[in-house]
Short mmCIF file of C-alpha atoms and ligand atoms in Angstrom, two decimals:
data_model
loop_
_atom_site.label_atom_id
_atom_site.label_comp_id
_atom_site.label_asym_id
_atom_site.label_seq_id
_atom_site.Cartn_x
_atom_site.Cartn_y
_atom_site.Cartn_z
CA MET A 1 13.95 -5.35 27.07
CA SER A 2 15.60 -6.80 24.02
CA LYS A 3 17.29 -3.99 22.17
CA ASP A 4 16.52 -5.13 18.63
CA ASN A 5 13.01 -6.35 19.15
CA PRO A 6 11.20 -4.41 21.88
CA GLY A 7 7.77 -5.64 22.91
CA PHE A 8 4.47 -3.94 22.20
CA ALA A 9 4.12 -2.23 25.61
CA THR A 10 7.67 -0.90 25.34
CA LEU A 11 7.04 0.49 21.85
CA ALA A 12 3.75 2.06 23.00
CA ILE A 13 5.76 4.17 25.47
CA HIS A 14 9.07 4.72 23.67
CA ALA A 15 8.75 4.39 19.89
CA GLY A 16 9.52 7.61 18.04
CA ALA A 17 10.39 9.67 21.13
CA GLN A 18 13.62 10.84 22.75
CA PRO A 19 14.25 13.52 25.36
CA ASP A 20 14.09 16.90 23.60
CA PRO A 21 17.69 17.59 22.43
CA THR A 22 17.51 21.34 23.12
CA THR A 23 15.68 21.58 26.45
CA LYS A 24 16.18 17.99 27.76
CA ALA A 25 12.41 17.79 28.36
CA ARG A 26 11.64 14.08 28.81
CA ILE A 27 8.12 14.25 27.38
CA THR A 28 7.68 15.17 23.70
CA PRO A 29 6.94 18.92 23.59
CA ILE A 30 3.87 20.32 21.85
CA TYR A 31 5.59 22.07 18.95
CA GLN A 32 2.96 24.77 18.65
CA THR A 33 4.45 26.45 15.59
CA THR A 34 3.27 26.85 12.04
CA ALA A 35 6.67 27.20 10.34
CA TYR A 36 10.39 26.38 10.68
CA VAL A 37 13.43 28.52 9.95
CA PHE A 38 15.58 27.49 6.96
CA ASP A 39 19.39 27.35 7.31
CA ASN A 40 19.78 29.17 4.00
CA THR A 41 18.20 29.28 0.53
CA ASP A 42 19.86 26.02 -0.61
CA HIS A 43 18.43 24.23 2.44
CA ALA A 44 14.98 25.68 1.68
CA ALA A 45 15.23 24.61 -1.97
CA ALA A 46 16.28 21.06 -1.02
CA LEU A 47 13.30 20.74 1.35
CA PHE A 48 10.83 22.04 -1.22
CA GLY A 49 12.29 19.76 -3.90
CA LEU A 50 11.97 16.61 -1.70
CA GLN A 51 15.76 16.15 -1.89
CA GLN A 52 16.05 16.38 1.89
CA PHE A 53 13.68 15.52 4.75
CA GLY A 54 12.85 18.40 7.09
CA ASN A 55 10.17 20.67 8.47
CA ILE A 56 8.75 23.41 6.27
CA TYR A 57 5.24 24.23 7.36
CA THR A 58 2.90 22.51 9.84
CA ARG A 59 0.19 21.84 7.25
CA ILE A 60 2.57 19.18 5.90
CA MET A 61 4.54 18.09 8.99
CA ASN A 62 5.27 18.90 12.62
CA PRO A 63 7.73 17.39 15.15
CA THR A 64 5.00 16.35 17.67
CA GLN A 65 3.04 14.77 14.83
CA ALA A 66 6.22 12.97 13.68
CA VAL A 67 6.55 11.21 17.06
CA LEU A 68 2.94 10.04 16.84
CA GLU A 69 3.54 8.78 13.29
CA GLU A 70 6.67 6.86 14.19
CA ARG A 71 5.00 5.33 17.25
CA VAL A 72 1.91 4.07 15.41
CA ALA A 73 4.03 2.81 12.49
CA ALA A 74 6.09 0.81 15.02
CA LEU A 75 3.00 -0.61 16.76
CA GLU A 76 1.46 -1.67 13.42
CA GLY A 77 4.74 -3.00 11.99
CA GLY A 78 4.64 -0.52 9.07
CA THR A 79 7.41 1.46 7.39
CA ALA A 80 6.00 4.98 7.81
CA ALA A 81 2.80 6.78 8.74
CA LEU A 82 0.90 10.01 8.14
CA ALA A 83 -1.29 11.48 10.88
CA THR A 84 -4.35 13.54 9.96
CA SER A 85 -7.03 15.65 11.60
CA SER A 86 -9.54 12.76 11.76
CA GLY A 87 -10.09 9.18 10.68
CA HIS A 88 -12.22 10.36 7.77
CA ALA A 89 -9.43 12.66 6.61
CA ALA A 90 -7.06 9.66 6.61
CA GLN A 91 -9.49 7.70 4.43
CA LEU A 92 -9.86 10.66 2.03
CA LEU A 93 -6.09 10.90 1.63
CA VAL A 94 -5.68 7.13 1.16
CA PHE A 95 -8.16 7.04 -1.70
CA HIS A 96 -6.93 10.30 -3.21
CA THR A 97 -3.49 8.67 -3.51
CA ILE A 98 -4.77 5.73 -5.58
CA MET A 99 -8.03 6.75 -7.27
CA ASN A 100 -8.75 8.67 -10.45
CA ALA A 101 -12.14 9.81 -11.69
CA GLY A 102 -14.03 6.80 -13.03
CA ASP A 103 -12.14 4.28 -10.84
CA ASN A 104 -13.81 1.98 -8.33
CA PHE A 105 -12.90 0.10 -5.16
CA ILE A 106 -14.42 -2.79 -3.25
CA ALA A 107 -15.54 -2.20 0.35
CA ALA A 108 -17.08 -4.43 2.99
CA LYS A 109 -20.80 -3.91 3.55
CA ARG A 110 -20.20 -4.05 7.29
CA LEU A 111 -18.53 -0.71 8.03
CA TYR A 112 -18.75 2.25 10.34
CA GLY A 113 -21.81 4.29 9.21
CA GLY A 114 -19.71 7.38 8.54
CA SER A 115 -17.52 5.40 6.15
CA ILE A 116 -20.57 4.09 4.31
CA ASN A 117 -21.63 7.73 3.82
CA GLN A 118 -18.16 8.92 2.83
CA PHE A 119 -17.66 6.14 0.28
CA GLY A 120 -21.23 5.98 -1.04
CA ASN A 121 -22.05 9.70 -1.16
CA ALA A 122 -19.13 12.12 -0.74
CA PHE A 123 -16.71 10.15 -2.94
CA LYS A 124 -19.26 10.26 -5.79
CA SER A 125 -18.39 13.91 -6.40
CA PHE A 126 -14.86 12.76 -7.33
CA ASP A 127 -16.36 9.95 -9.46
CA TRP A 128 -14.73 7.38 -7.14
CA ASN A 129 -17.18 4.50 -7.08
CA VAL A 130 -17.60 2.02 -4.25
CA ARG A 131 -18.79 -1.55 -4.81
CA TRP A 132 -20.10 -3.22 -1.66
CA ALA A 133 -19.10 -6.81 -0.92
CA ASP A 134 -20.07 -9.44 1.62
CA MET A 135 -16.66 -10.11 3.14
CA SER A 136 -17.83 -13.20 5.01
CA ASP A 137 -17.40 -14.79 1.56
CA PRO A 138 -14.12 -13.35 0.18
CA ALA A 139 -14.43 -15.16 -3.16
CA SER A 140 -17.72 -13.33 -3.83
CA MET A 141 -15.91 -10.03 -4.35
CA GLU A 142 -14.06 -11.35 -7.40
CA ALA A 143 -17.16 -10.81 -9.54
CA LEU A 144 -17.03 -7.08 -8.60
CA ILE A 145 -13.43 -6.52 -9.72
CA ASP A 146 -12.72 -5.01 -13.14
CA GLU A 147 -9.83 -3.14 -14.79
CA ARG A 148 -10.82 0.12 -13.04
CA THR A 149 -10.80 -1.46 -9.55
CA LYS A 150 -7.98 0.04 -7.45
CA ALA A 151 -8.29 -1.35 -3.92
CA VAL A 152 -10.16 -3.47 -1.37
CA PHE A 153 -11.23 -1.91 1.95
CA ILE A 154 -12.33 -3.68 5.15
CA GLU A 155 -12.49 -3.14 8.90
CA SER A 156 -10.47 -5.70 10.87
CA LEU A 157 -13.22 -5.68 13.49
CA ALA A 158 -16.40 -4.13 12.13
CA ASN A 159 -18.21 -1.25 13.77
CA PRO A 160 -20.91 -1.52 15.15
CA GLY A 161 -21.45 -5.28 15.03
CA GLY A 162 -18.08 -6.24 16.51
CA THR A 163 -17.52 -8.91 13.85
CA PHE A 164 -14.22 -10.24 12.54
CA VAL A 165 -13.37 -11.09 8.93
CA ASP A 166 -10.79 -13.45 7.46
CA ILE A 167 -8.15 -10.82 6.66
CA ALA A 168 -5.66 -13.29 5.12
CA ALA A 169 -8.28 -14.80 2.79
CA ILE A 170 -9.40 -11.32 1.66
CA ALA A 171 -5.78 -10.22 1.14
CA GLU A 172 -5.21 -13.29 -1.02
CA VAL A 173 -8.11 -12.43 -3.34
CA ALA A 174 -7.01 -8.76 -3.53
CA HIS A 175 -3.40 -9.69 -4.33
CA LYS A 176 -4.45 -12.24 -6.93
CA HIS A 177 -5.95 -9.26 -8.81
CA GLY A 178 -2.99 -6.95 -8.12
CA LEU A 179 -4.94 -4.81 -5.64
CA PRO A 180 -3.83 -3.42 -2.26
CA LEU A 181 -5.84 -4.36 0.83
CA ILE A 182 -6.61 -1.35 3.03
CA VAL A 183 -7.70 -2.17 6.59
CA ASP A 184 -9.41 0.17 9.03
CA ASN A 185 -7.99 -1.06 12.36
CA THR A 186 -9.81 1.45 14.59
CA MET A 187 -11.86 -0.99 16.65
CA ALA A 188 -9.19 -3.64 17.15
CA THR A 189 -6.08 -1.42 17.48
CA PRO A 190 -2.69 -3.06 16.89
CA TYR A 191 -2.85 -4.45 20.43
CA LEU A 192 -5.48 -6.95 19.27
CA ILE A 193 -4.71 -7.28 15.53
CA ARG A 194 -1.85 -6.18 13.29
CA PRO A 195 -3.42 -6.34 9.81
CA LEU A 196 -0.05 -5.96 8.05
CA ASP A 197 0.98 -9.33 9.55
CA HIS A 198 -1.99 -10.94 7.77
CA GLY A 199 -1.42 -9.53 4.30
CA ALA A 200 -2.85 -6.00 4.48
CA ASP A 201 -0.93 -3.30 2.58
CA ILE A 202 -2.22 -0.10 4.17
CA VAL A 203 -3.75 0.43 7.63
CA VAL A 204 -5.95 3.40 8.52
CA HIS A 205 -7.25 4.47 11.91
CA SER A 206 -9.55 6.80 13.58
CA LEU A 207 -7.14 7.56 16.45
CA THR A 208 -10.11 9.38 18.00
CA LYS A 209 -11.28 6.09 19.51
CA PHE A 210 -9.27 3.45 21.47
CA MET A 211 -5.83 4.65 20.35
CA GLY A 212 -6.21 8.06 22.03
CA GLY A 213 -8.55 6.34 24.41
CA HIS A 214 -9.86 9.22 26.51
CA GLY A 215 -12.46 10.80 24.25
CA ASN A 216 -10.60 14.10 24.10
CA SER A 217 -9.13 14.54 20.59
CA MET A 218 -9.93 13.88 16.94
CA ALA A 219 -7.21 12.32 14.79
CA GLY A 220 -6.54 9.76 12.11
CA ILE A 221 -3.53 8.01 10.66
CA ILE A 222 -2.41 6.14 7.55
CA VAL A 223 0.23 3.41 8.02
CA ASP A 224 2.24 2.31 5.00
CA GLY A 225 2.97 -1.42 5.04
CA GLY A 226 5.82 -0.82 2.60
CA THR A 227 5.25 -4.06 0.69
CA PHE A 228 2.82 -3.22 -2.13
CA ASP A 229 4.28 -2.76 -5.61
CA TRP A 230 2.95 0.58 -6.92
CA SER A 231 5.12 0.55 -10.01
CA LYS A 232 2.67 -0.94 -12.49
CA SER A 233 2.61 1.68 -15.19
CA GLY A 234 -0.50 3.84 -15.32
CA LYS A 235 -2.46 2.00 -12.61
CA TYR A 236 -1.45 4.23 -9.66
CA PRO A 237 -0.11 7.28 -11.53
CA MET A 238 0.50 9.38 -8.42
CA LEU A 239 3.14 6.85 -7.42
CA SER A 240 4.39 5.59 -10.78
CA GLU A 241 4.51 8.71 -13.00
CA PRO A 242 6.89 11.72 -12.85
CA ARG A 243 5.52 14.55 -10.70
CA PRO A 244 5.85 17.90 -12.46
CA GLU A 245 5.67 19.92 -9.21
CA TYR A 246 8.66 17.97 -7.82
CA ALA A 247 10.95 18.24 -10.89
CA GLY A 248 9.84 14.93 -12.38
CA VAL A 249 10.38 12.79 -9.25
CA VAL A 250 8.76 9.34 -9.49
CA LEU A 251 7.65 8.69 -5.92
CA HIS A 252 7.81 4.89 -5.86
CA LYS A 253 11.35 4.98 -7.28
CA THR A 254 12.68 7.72 -5.01
CA PHE A 255 10.96 6.63 -1.79
CA GLY A 256 10.66 2.84 -2.14
CA ASN A 257 8.88 1.25 0.81
CA ILE A 258 7.63 4.57 2.23
CA ALA A 259 6.36 5.92 -1.12
CA PHE A 260 2.68 5.61 -0.24
CA ALA A 261 3.04 7.57 3.01
CA ILE A 262 5.11 10.22 1.20
CA ALA A 263 2.56 10.55 -1.62
CA ALA A 264 -0.32 10.91 0.84
CA ARG A 265 1.63 13.67 2.61
CA VAL A 266 3.17 15.69 -0.22
CA LEU A 267 0.30 15.37 -2.70
CA GLY A 268 -2.73 14.75 -0.45
CA LEU A 269 -2.21 16.45 2.91
CA ARG A 270 -0.35 19.32 1.22
CA ASP A 271 -3.25 20.10 -1.12
CA PHE A 272 -6.35 19.21 0.94
CA GLY A 273 -4.96 20.33 4.30
CA PRO A 274 -6.59 18.09 6.97
CA THR A 275 -3.63 18.56 9.32
CA ILE A 276 -3.56 17.21 12.87
CA ALA A 277 -3.19 19.91 15.55
CA PRO A 278 0.10 19.59 17.50
CA MET A 279 -1.90 19.56 20.76
CA ASN A 280 -3.94 16.60 19.54
CA ALA A 281 -0.81 14.77 18.43
CA PHE A 282 0.53 15.24 21.98
CA LEU A 283 -2.69 13.91 23.56
CA LEU A 284 -2.57 10.92 21.22
CA ILE A 285 1.06 10.12 22.09
CA THR A 286 0.15 10.23 25.78
CA GLY A 287 -2.97 8.11 25.31
CA ILE A 288 -1.15 5.44 23.31
CA GLU A 289 1.33 4.89 26.16
CA THR A 290 -1.41 3.02 28.09
CA LEU A 291 -3.02 1.33 25.06
CA PRO A 292 -2.04 -2.24 26.06
CA LEU A 293 -3.32 -1.82 29.64
CA ARG A 294 -6.53 -0.18 28.55
CA MET A 295 -7.32 -2.67 25.78
CA GLN A 296 -6.77 -5.61 28.11
CA ARG A 297 -9.21 -4.14 30.65
CA HIS A 298 -11.70 -3.06 27.92
CA CYS A 299 -11.80 -6.64 26.61
CA GLU A 300 -12.14 -8.24 30.06
CA ASN A 301 -14.99 -5.92 30.96
CA ALA A 302 -16.73 -6.38 27.59
CA LEU A 303 -16.64 -10.16 27.93
CA GLY A 304 -18.05 -9.88 31.45
CA VAL A 305 -20.87 -7.59 30.27
CA ALA A 306 -21.64 -9.78 27.23
CA ARG A 307 -21.90 -12.90 29.42
CA TRP A 308 -24.14 -11.12 31.91
CA LEU A 309 -26.43 -9.72 29.19
CA LYS A 310 -26.68 -13.09 27.46
CA ALA A 311 -28.12 -14.61 30.66
CA HIS A 312 -30.65 -11.78 31.19
CA PRO A 313 -34.31 -12.71 30.52
CA LYS A 314 -35.09 -9.40 28.75
CA VAL A 315 -32.20 -9.72 26.28
CA ALA A 316 -33.05 -11.35 22.93
CA TRP A 317 -29.52 -11.78 21.57
CA VAL A 318 -25.92 -10.67 22.13
CA SER A 319 -23.40 -10.40 19.30
CA TYR A 320 -19.95 -10.61 20.88
CA PRO A 321 -17.31 -12.81 19.23
CA GLY A 322 -15.65 -13.38 22.60
CA LEU A 323 -18.60 -15.62 23.61
CA GLU A 324 -17.77 -19.27 22.94
CA ASP A 325 -21.00 -19.92 21.02
CA ASP A 326 -20.77 -16.79 18.85
CA PRO A 327 -20.65 -17.59 15.10
CA ASN A 328 -17.60 -15.28 14.85
CA HIS A 329 -15.71 -16.91 17.76
CA ALA A 330 -13.37 -19.02 15.59
CA LEU A 331 -12.23 -15.95 13.60
CA GLN A 332 -11.74 -14.01 16.83
CA GLN A 333 -9.57 -16.83 18.20
CA LYS A 334 -7.54 -16.83 14.98
CA TYR A 335 -7.02 -13.07 14.60
CA ALA A 336 -7.44 -11.57 18.06
CA PRO A 337 -6.76 -14.22 20.71
CA LYS A 338 -6.01 -11.50 23.30
CA GLY A 339 -9.63 -10.29 23.23
CA ALA A 340 -12.68 -9.50 21.16
CA GLY A 341 -12.67 -5.74 21.60
CA ALA A 342 -15.05 -3.62 23.66
CA VAL A 343 -17.70 -2.54 21.17
CA PHE A 344 -20.60 -4.87 20.53
CA THR A 345 -24.31 -4.96 19.97
CA PHE A 346 -27.29 -6.68 21.52
CA GLY A 347 -31.06 -6.65 21.10
CA LEU A 348 -33.86 -6.54 23.64
CA LYS A 349 -36.96 -8.70 23.41
CA GLY A 350 -38.99 -5.46 23.58
CA GLY A 351 -37.42 -4.21 20.28
CA TYR A 352 -37.05 -0.53 19.37
CA GLU A 353 -39.03 0.91 22.33
CA ALA A 354 -37.25 -1.24 24.91
CA GLY A 355 -33.88 -0.21 23.44
CA LYS A 356 -34.84 3.43 23.70
CA THR A 357 -35.92 3.06 27.36
CA LEU A 358 -32.68 1.27 28.18
CA VAL A 359 -30.48 3.92 26.58
CA GLU A 360 -32.35 6.71 28.37
CA SER A 361 -32.26 4.95 31.77
CA LEU A 362 -28.54 4.23 31.97
CA LYS A 363 -26.64 6.51 34.36
CA LEU A 364 -22.98 5.42 34.36
CA PHE A 365 -23.06 4.89 30.59
CA SER A 366 -22.95 8.09 28.55
CA HIS A 367 -25.39 8.27 25.66
CA LEU A 368 -23.29 9.63 22.82
CA ALA A 369 -21.86 9.00 19.35
CA ASN A 370 -18.38 7.74 20.10
CA ILE A 371 -16.51 4.57 21.02
CA GLY A 372 -13.22 3.77 22.70
CA ASP A 373 -13.39 6.15 25.65
CA THR A 374 -12.26 5.09 29.16
CA ARG A 375 -15.94 5.67 30.03
CA SER A 376 -18.70 3.22 29.12
CA LEU A 377 -20.79 4.53 26.21
CA VAL A 378 -24.12 3.54 24.70
CA ILE A 379 -26.00 4.41 21.54
CA HIS A 380 -28.92 3.29 19.40
CA PRO A 381 -27.26 3.18 15.93
CA ALA A 382 -30.45 3.07 13.81
CA SER A 383 -31.55 6.49 15.07
CA THR A 384 -28.05 8.06 15.11
CA THR A 385 -24.78 6.88 13.51
CA HIS A 386 -26.54 4.72 10.90
CA ARG A 387 -29.59 6.98 10.48
CA GLN A 388 -28.77 8.12 6.91
CA LEU A 389 -28.76 4.54 5.66
CA THR A 390 -31.72 2.73 4.18
CA PRO A 391 -33.32 0.03 6.41
CA GLU A 392 -31.65 -2.65 4.25
CA GLN A 393 -28.25 -0.96 4.58
CA GLN A 394 -28.80 -0.64 8.35
CA ILE A 395 -29.42 -4.36 8.72
CA ALA A 396 -26.52 -5.21 6.38
CA ALA A 397 -24.26 -3.00 8.52
CA GLY A 398 -25.41 -4.71 11.74
CA ALA A 399 -27.44 -1.69 12.88
CA GLY A 400 -31.09 -2.77 12.61
CA PRO A 401 -33.91 -1.06 14.60
CA ASP A 402 -33.64 -3.27 17.72
CA VAL A 403 -29.85 -2.95 18.03
CA VAL A 404 -28.20 -1.28 21.03
CA ARG A 405 -24.44 -0.67 20.81
CA LEU A 406 -22.16 -0.57 23.84
CA SER A 407 -18.58 0.61 24.07
CA VAL A 408 -17.60 -0.93 27.39
CA GLY A 409 -15.26 1.26 29.42
CA ILE A 410 -12.57 0.47 31.97
CA GLU A 411 -14.57 1.27 35.11
CA ASP A 412 -15.21 -1.53 37.66
CA LEU A 413 -17.13 -4.31 35.95
CA SER A 414 -19.50 -4.57 38.94
CA ASP A 415 -20.52 -0.92 38.50
CA ILE A 416 -21.07 -1.31 34.74
CA VAL A 417 -23.26 -4.35 35.29
CA ALA A 418 -25.17 -2.66 38.14
CA ASP A 419 -26.02 0.23 35.81
CA LEU A 420 -27.31 -2.12 33.11
CA GLU A 421 -29.27 -4.02 35.75
CA GLN A 422 -31.11 -0.96 37.08
CA ALA A 423 -31.90 0.22 33.55
CA LEU A 424 -33.16 -3.20 32.43
CA GLU A 425 -35.52 -3.26 35.42
CA LEU A 426 -37.26 -0.22 33.91
CA VAL A 427 -37.64 -1.85 30.48
C1 LIG B 501 -14.95 6.84 14.04
C2 LIG B 501 -14.54 5.92 12.96
C3 LIG B 501 -14.06 6.40 11.74
C4 LIG B 501 -13.98 7.87 11.42
O1 LIG B 501 -13.05 8.50 12.23
P1 LIG B 501 -13.17 10.04 12.70
O2 LIG B 501 -11.96 10.21 13.55
O3 LIG B 501 -14.46 10.18 13.44
O4 LIG B 501 -13.16 10.85 11.45
C5 LIG B 501 -13.66 5.48 10.80
N1 LIG B 501 -13.74 4.16 11.03
C6 LIG B 501 -14.19 3.66 12.19
C7 LIG B 501 -14.25 2.19 12.39
C8 LIG B 501 -14.62 4.51 13.20
O5 LIG B 501 -15.08 4.02 14.36
#
């Protein structure tokens, strides 16, 4: 291990954590406490005034959570991070930090269905307005940008279609217009792609999926890339204007390259309250320790399943960028040469009904609305995760009526294929 530049697998196990100084416990304890004792009133005042870092109340910070934050920031190559109760909570806090009523942002059409709902419906009540763009053509989003545009949002590997986008080209267009690029890296994880290395400014995750990896805890995180200039007067007032509740502190001046993460914590998490539970932070830390091993196996198995499906006479098409003839293969090779992820879609020649029969006949696969578990998972997006969308939106999001989505687990490949084989016989 090189001391100054530890590798990814080493960081996944060690970043952010030391043996507990009081008890000598080797594993990070679950600090199941809501509050922390002050040394004296001056200490309390310094913490409340943001003059000193330290624990006050678990709605805002917690020592188990802090280890998780430091670990994910290290894996993504960011300067700081803020963990939240879910991926959606992380997205809410990201946009709350940069948006005012009447502002807009550009988002990729191909997104997780829940994000399409959050952006297109829930955010409307704050008068934050999303403008959908086809990110396969980054230049096309320029026409959507105006003086009230505050950010560009993409997924590094889009759910459910499993498609890659040209992150560097999109970052270039965003930066040309003075906008930060926010990347949801849930499906790829930093093991496959580190968006900050390709020009992204902020990374968000649903840690619920591959990062935790065992389907046992909800969590999200915001990673601050530390490179975006938030100082432009009036454009991002939460970061560039004096904060009355913190004695006139200007966050970007006081906190420099961690200002975004601080703002999301002390103005977003503090006031909305989607705090991660210490127990979940602990489960996430533990899960992340095996992230590199799991992702490697997930990708190997997914490629094996995709190849097998592609050769099956009842399968109409398979969309997996790891396949050499996939239209997305070149982008996958550029951005994620270690693997194409484990979530992908395919269609059966028998359409909607055949897809339904397949989903209901699988035995090893669990039929449920999640991805990134050790277990293999299956769902029919059009009737579930993407149900609230219009048929046009479903197709644009890669979730048309004939689409079946798999999240390939880390069981034996032969058993995964055998399960698909028996179910396809019934179709
Ligand atoms: C699941 C998911 C989310 C939302 O995360 P939650 O933890 O469920 O709130 C966001 N983006 C992607 C790509 C997801 O898969």
